[in-house]
Tab-separated table of C-alpha atoms in Angstrom:
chain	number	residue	atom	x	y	z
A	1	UNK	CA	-20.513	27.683	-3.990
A	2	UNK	CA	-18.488	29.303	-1.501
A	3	UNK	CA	-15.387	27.032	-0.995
A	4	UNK	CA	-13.875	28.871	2.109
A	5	UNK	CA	-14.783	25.904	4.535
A	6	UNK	CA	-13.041	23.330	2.567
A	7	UNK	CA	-9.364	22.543	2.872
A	8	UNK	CA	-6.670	23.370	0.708
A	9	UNK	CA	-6.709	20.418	-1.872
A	10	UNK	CA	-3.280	21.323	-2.785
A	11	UNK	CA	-2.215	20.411	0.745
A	12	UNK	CA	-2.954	17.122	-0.288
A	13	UNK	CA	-0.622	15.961	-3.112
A	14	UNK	CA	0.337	12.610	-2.281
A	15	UNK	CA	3.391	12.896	-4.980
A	16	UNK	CA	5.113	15.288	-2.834
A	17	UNK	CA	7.725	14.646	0.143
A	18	UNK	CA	7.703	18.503	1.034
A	19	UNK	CA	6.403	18.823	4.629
A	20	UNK	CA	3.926	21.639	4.764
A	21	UNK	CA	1.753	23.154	7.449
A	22	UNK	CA	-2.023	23.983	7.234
A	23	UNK	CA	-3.248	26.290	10.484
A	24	UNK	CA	-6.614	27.186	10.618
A	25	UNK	CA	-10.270	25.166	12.281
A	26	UNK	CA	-12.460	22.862	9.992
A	27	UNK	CA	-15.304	20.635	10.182
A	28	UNK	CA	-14.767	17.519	8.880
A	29	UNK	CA	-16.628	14.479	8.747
A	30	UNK	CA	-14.923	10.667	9.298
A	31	UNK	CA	-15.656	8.620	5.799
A	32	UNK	CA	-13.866	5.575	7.659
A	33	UNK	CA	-11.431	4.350	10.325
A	34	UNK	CA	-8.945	1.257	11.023
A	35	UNK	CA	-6.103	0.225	12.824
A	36	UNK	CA	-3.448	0.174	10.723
A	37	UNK	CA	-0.956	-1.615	12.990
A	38	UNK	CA	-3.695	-4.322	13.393
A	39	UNK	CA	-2.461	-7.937	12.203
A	40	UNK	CA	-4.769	-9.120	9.976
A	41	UNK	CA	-5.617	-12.089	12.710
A	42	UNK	CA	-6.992	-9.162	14.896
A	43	UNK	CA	-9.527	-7.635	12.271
A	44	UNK	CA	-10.815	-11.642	12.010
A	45	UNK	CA	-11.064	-12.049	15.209
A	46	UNK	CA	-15.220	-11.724	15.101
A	47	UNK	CA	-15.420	-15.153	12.312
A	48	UNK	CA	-12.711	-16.784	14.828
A	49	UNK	CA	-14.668	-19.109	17.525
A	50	UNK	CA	-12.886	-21.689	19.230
A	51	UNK	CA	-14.603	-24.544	20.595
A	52	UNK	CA	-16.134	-24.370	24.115
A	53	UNK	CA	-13.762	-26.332	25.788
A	54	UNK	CA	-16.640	-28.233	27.512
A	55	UNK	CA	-17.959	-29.394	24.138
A	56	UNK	CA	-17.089	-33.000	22.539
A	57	UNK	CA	-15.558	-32.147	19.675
A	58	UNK	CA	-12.748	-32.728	17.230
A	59	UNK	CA	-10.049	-30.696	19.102
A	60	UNK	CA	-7.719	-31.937	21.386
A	61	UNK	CA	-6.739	-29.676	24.819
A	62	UNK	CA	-3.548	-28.966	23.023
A	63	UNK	CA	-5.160	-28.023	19.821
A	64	UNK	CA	-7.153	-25.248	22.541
A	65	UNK	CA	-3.953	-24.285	23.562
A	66	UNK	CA	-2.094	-23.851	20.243
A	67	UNK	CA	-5.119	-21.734	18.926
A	68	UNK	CA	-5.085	-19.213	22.139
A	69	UNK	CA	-1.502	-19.202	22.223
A	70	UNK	CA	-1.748	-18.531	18.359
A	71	UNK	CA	-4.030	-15.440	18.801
A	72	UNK	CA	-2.336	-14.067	21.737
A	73	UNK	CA	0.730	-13.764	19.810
A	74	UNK	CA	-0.700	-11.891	17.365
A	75	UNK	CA	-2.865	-9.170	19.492
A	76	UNK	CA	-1.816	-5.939	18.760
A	77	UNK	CA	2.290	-4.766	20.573
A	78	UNK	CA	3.190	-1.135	21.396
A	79	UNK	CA	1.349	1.831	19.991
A	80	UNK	CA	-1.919	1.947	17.965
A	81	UNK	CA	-2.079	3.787	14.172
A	82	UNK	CA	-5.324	4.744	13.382
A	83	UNK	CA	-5.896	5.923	9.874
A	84	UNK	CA	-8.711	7.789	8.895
A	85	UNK	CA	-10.531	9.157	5.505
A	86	UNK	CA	-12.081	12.650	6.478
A	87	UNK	CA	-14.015	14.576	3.958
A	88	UNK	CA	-14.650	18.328	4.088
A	89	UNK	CA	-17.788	17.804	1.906
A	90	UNK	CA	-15.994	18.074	-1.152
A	91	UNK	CA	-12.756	16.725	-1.084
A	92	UNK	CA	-11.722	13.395	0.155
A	93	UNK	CA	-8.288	12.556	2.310
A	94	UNK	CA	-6.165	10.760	4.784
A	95	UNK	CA	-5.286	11.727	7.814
A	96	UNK	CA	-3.422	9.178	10.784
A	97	UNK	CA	-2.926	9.544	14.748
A	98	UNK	CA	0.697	10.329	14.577
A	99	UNK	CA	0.789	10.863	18.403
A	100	UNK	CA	-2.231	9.325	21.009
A	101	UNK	CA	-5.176	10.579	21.235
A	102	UNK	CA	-7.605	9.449	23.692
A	103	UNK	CA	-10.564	10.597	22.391
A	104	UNK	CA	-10.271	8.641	18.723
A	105	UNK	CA	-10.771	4.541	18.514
A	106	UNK	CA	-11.607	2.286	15.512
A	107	UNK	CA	-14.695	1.985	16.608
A	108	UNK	CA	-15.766	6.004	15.970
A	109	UNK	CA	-19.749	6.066	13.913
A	110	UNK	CA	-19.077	6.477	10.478
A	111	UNK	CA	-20.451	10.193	9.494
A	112	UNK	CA	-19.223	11.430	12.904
A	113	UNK	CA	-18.392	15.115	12.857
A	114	UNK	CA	-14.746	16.642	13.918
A	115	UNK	CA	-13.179	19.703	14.768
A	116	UNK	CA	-9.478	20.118	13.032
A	117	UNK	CA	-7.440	22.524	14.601
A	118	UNK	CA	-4.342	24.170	15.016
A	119	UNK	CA	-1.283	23.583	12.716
A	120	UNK	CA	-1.425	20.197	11.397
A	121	UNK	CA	1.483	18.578	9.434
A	122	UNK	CA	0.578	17.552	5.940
A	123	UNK	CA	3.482	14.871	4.383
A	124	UNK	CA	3.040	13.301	1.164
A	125	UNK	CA	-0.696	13.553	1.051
A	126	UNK	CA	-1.819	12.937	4.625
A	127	UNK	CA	-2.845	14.873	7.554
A	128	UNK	CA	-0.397	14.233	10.737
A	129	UNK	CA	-2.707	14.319	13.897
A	130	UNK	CA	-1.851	15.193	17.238
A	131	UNK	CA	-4.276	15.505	20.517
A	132	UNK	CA	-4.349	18.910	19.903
A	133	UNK	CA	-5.544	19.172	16.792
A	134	UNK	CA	-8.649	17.283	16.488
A	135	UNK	CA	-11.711	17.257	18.600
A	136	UNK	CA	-15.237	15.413	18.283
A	137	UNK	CA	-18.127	17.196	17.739
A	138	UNK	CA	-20.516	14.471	17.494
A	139	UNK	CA	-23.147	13.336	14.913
A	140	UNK	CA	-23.789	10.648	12.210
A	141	UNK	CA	-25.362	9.566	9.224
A	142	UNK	CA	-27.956	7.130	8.789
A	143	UNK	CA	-26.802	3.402	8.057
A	144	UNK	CA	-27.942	3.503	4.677
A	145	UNK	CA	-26.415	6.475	3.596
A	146	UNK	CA	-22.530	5.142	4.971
A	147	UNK	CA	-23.437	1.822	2.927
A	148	UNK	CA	-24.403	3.565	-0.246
A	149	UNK	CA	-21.241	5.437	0.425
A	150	UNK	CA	-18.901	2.427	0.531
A	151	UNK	CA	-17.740	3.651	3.686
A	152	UNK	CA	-16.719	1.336	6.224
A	153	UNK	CA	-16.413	1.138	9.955
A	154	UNK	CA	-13.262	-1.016	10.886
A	155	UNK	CA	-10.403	-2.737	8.926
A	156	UNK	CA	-12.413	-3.748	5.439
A	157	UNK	CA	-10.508	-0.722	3.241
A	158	UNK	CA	-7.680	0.033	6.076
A	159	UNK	CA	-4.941	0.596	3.803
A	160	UNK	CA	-1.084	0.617	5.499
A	161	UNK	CA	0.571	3.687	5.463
A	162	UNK	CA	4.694	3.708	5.951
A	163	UNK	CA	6.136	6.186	8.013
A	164	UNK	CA	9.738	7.251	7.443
């Protein structure tokens, strides 16, 4: 197989705090997406119904109150992180929105194809992206195959990454 379209797996050595450089254009293809910065309230938020406030039930107006007051606190504060898991078709790795970019959200279709670009920073195993160096292509892959895949769509296997 001719392995000239895949990445450098090298690159991707999450034991080493050496900053390196990869320059070049690859497709990729997004495994999964979440908000890293996300409280955990916000990824919940879906399961999280509070009473109509017309209904007779249990809760007093204060108890309303509390609860909105409760997830408004919690919403999201100053700049997003998404982190993503790209794949190049053969190798698997992480890659996070170090600076905005307007074209990327959590909600992205799994299987959806992207255009890396430029010089990208590579830091202890994951992929530093900047507006410039990603664009979407477009595509997908059918349900099935991004559930036989484990992949997921959203905050279920967001994992936290630490800047420094």
């Amino acid at each position: 197989m001719d392995e000239g379209h895949l990445l450098p797996i090298d690159l991707f050595d999450q034991t080493s705090t050496t900053k390196r450089e990869w320059k070049g254009a690859r497709v990729v293809q997004l495994i999964s997406v979440c908000l890293s910065n996300a409280p955990f309230i916000d990824t919940t938020d879906d399961f999280l119904e509070l009473p109509d406030e017309n209904s007779d039930d249990e809760y007093s107006s204060n108890d309303r109150k509390d609860n909105k007051n409760r997830l408004t606190k919690n919403k999201v504060k100053g700049p997003r992180l998404l982190s993503l898991l790209l794949t190049d078709g053969k190798h698997e790795f992480k890659a996070i929105e170090y600076k905005p970019i307007d074209s990327l959200s959590d909600q992205l279709p799994i299987g959806i194809k992207l255009l890396l670009k430029g010089t990208v920073e590579i830091q202890m195993g994951i992929m530093f992206l900047r507006p410039e160096n990603i664009e979407i292509l477009g595509g997908s892959v059918s349900s099935g195959r991004a559930n036989g895949a484990n992949a997921t769509n959203g905050n279920v296997d967001c994992e936290f990454v630490v800047l420094q």
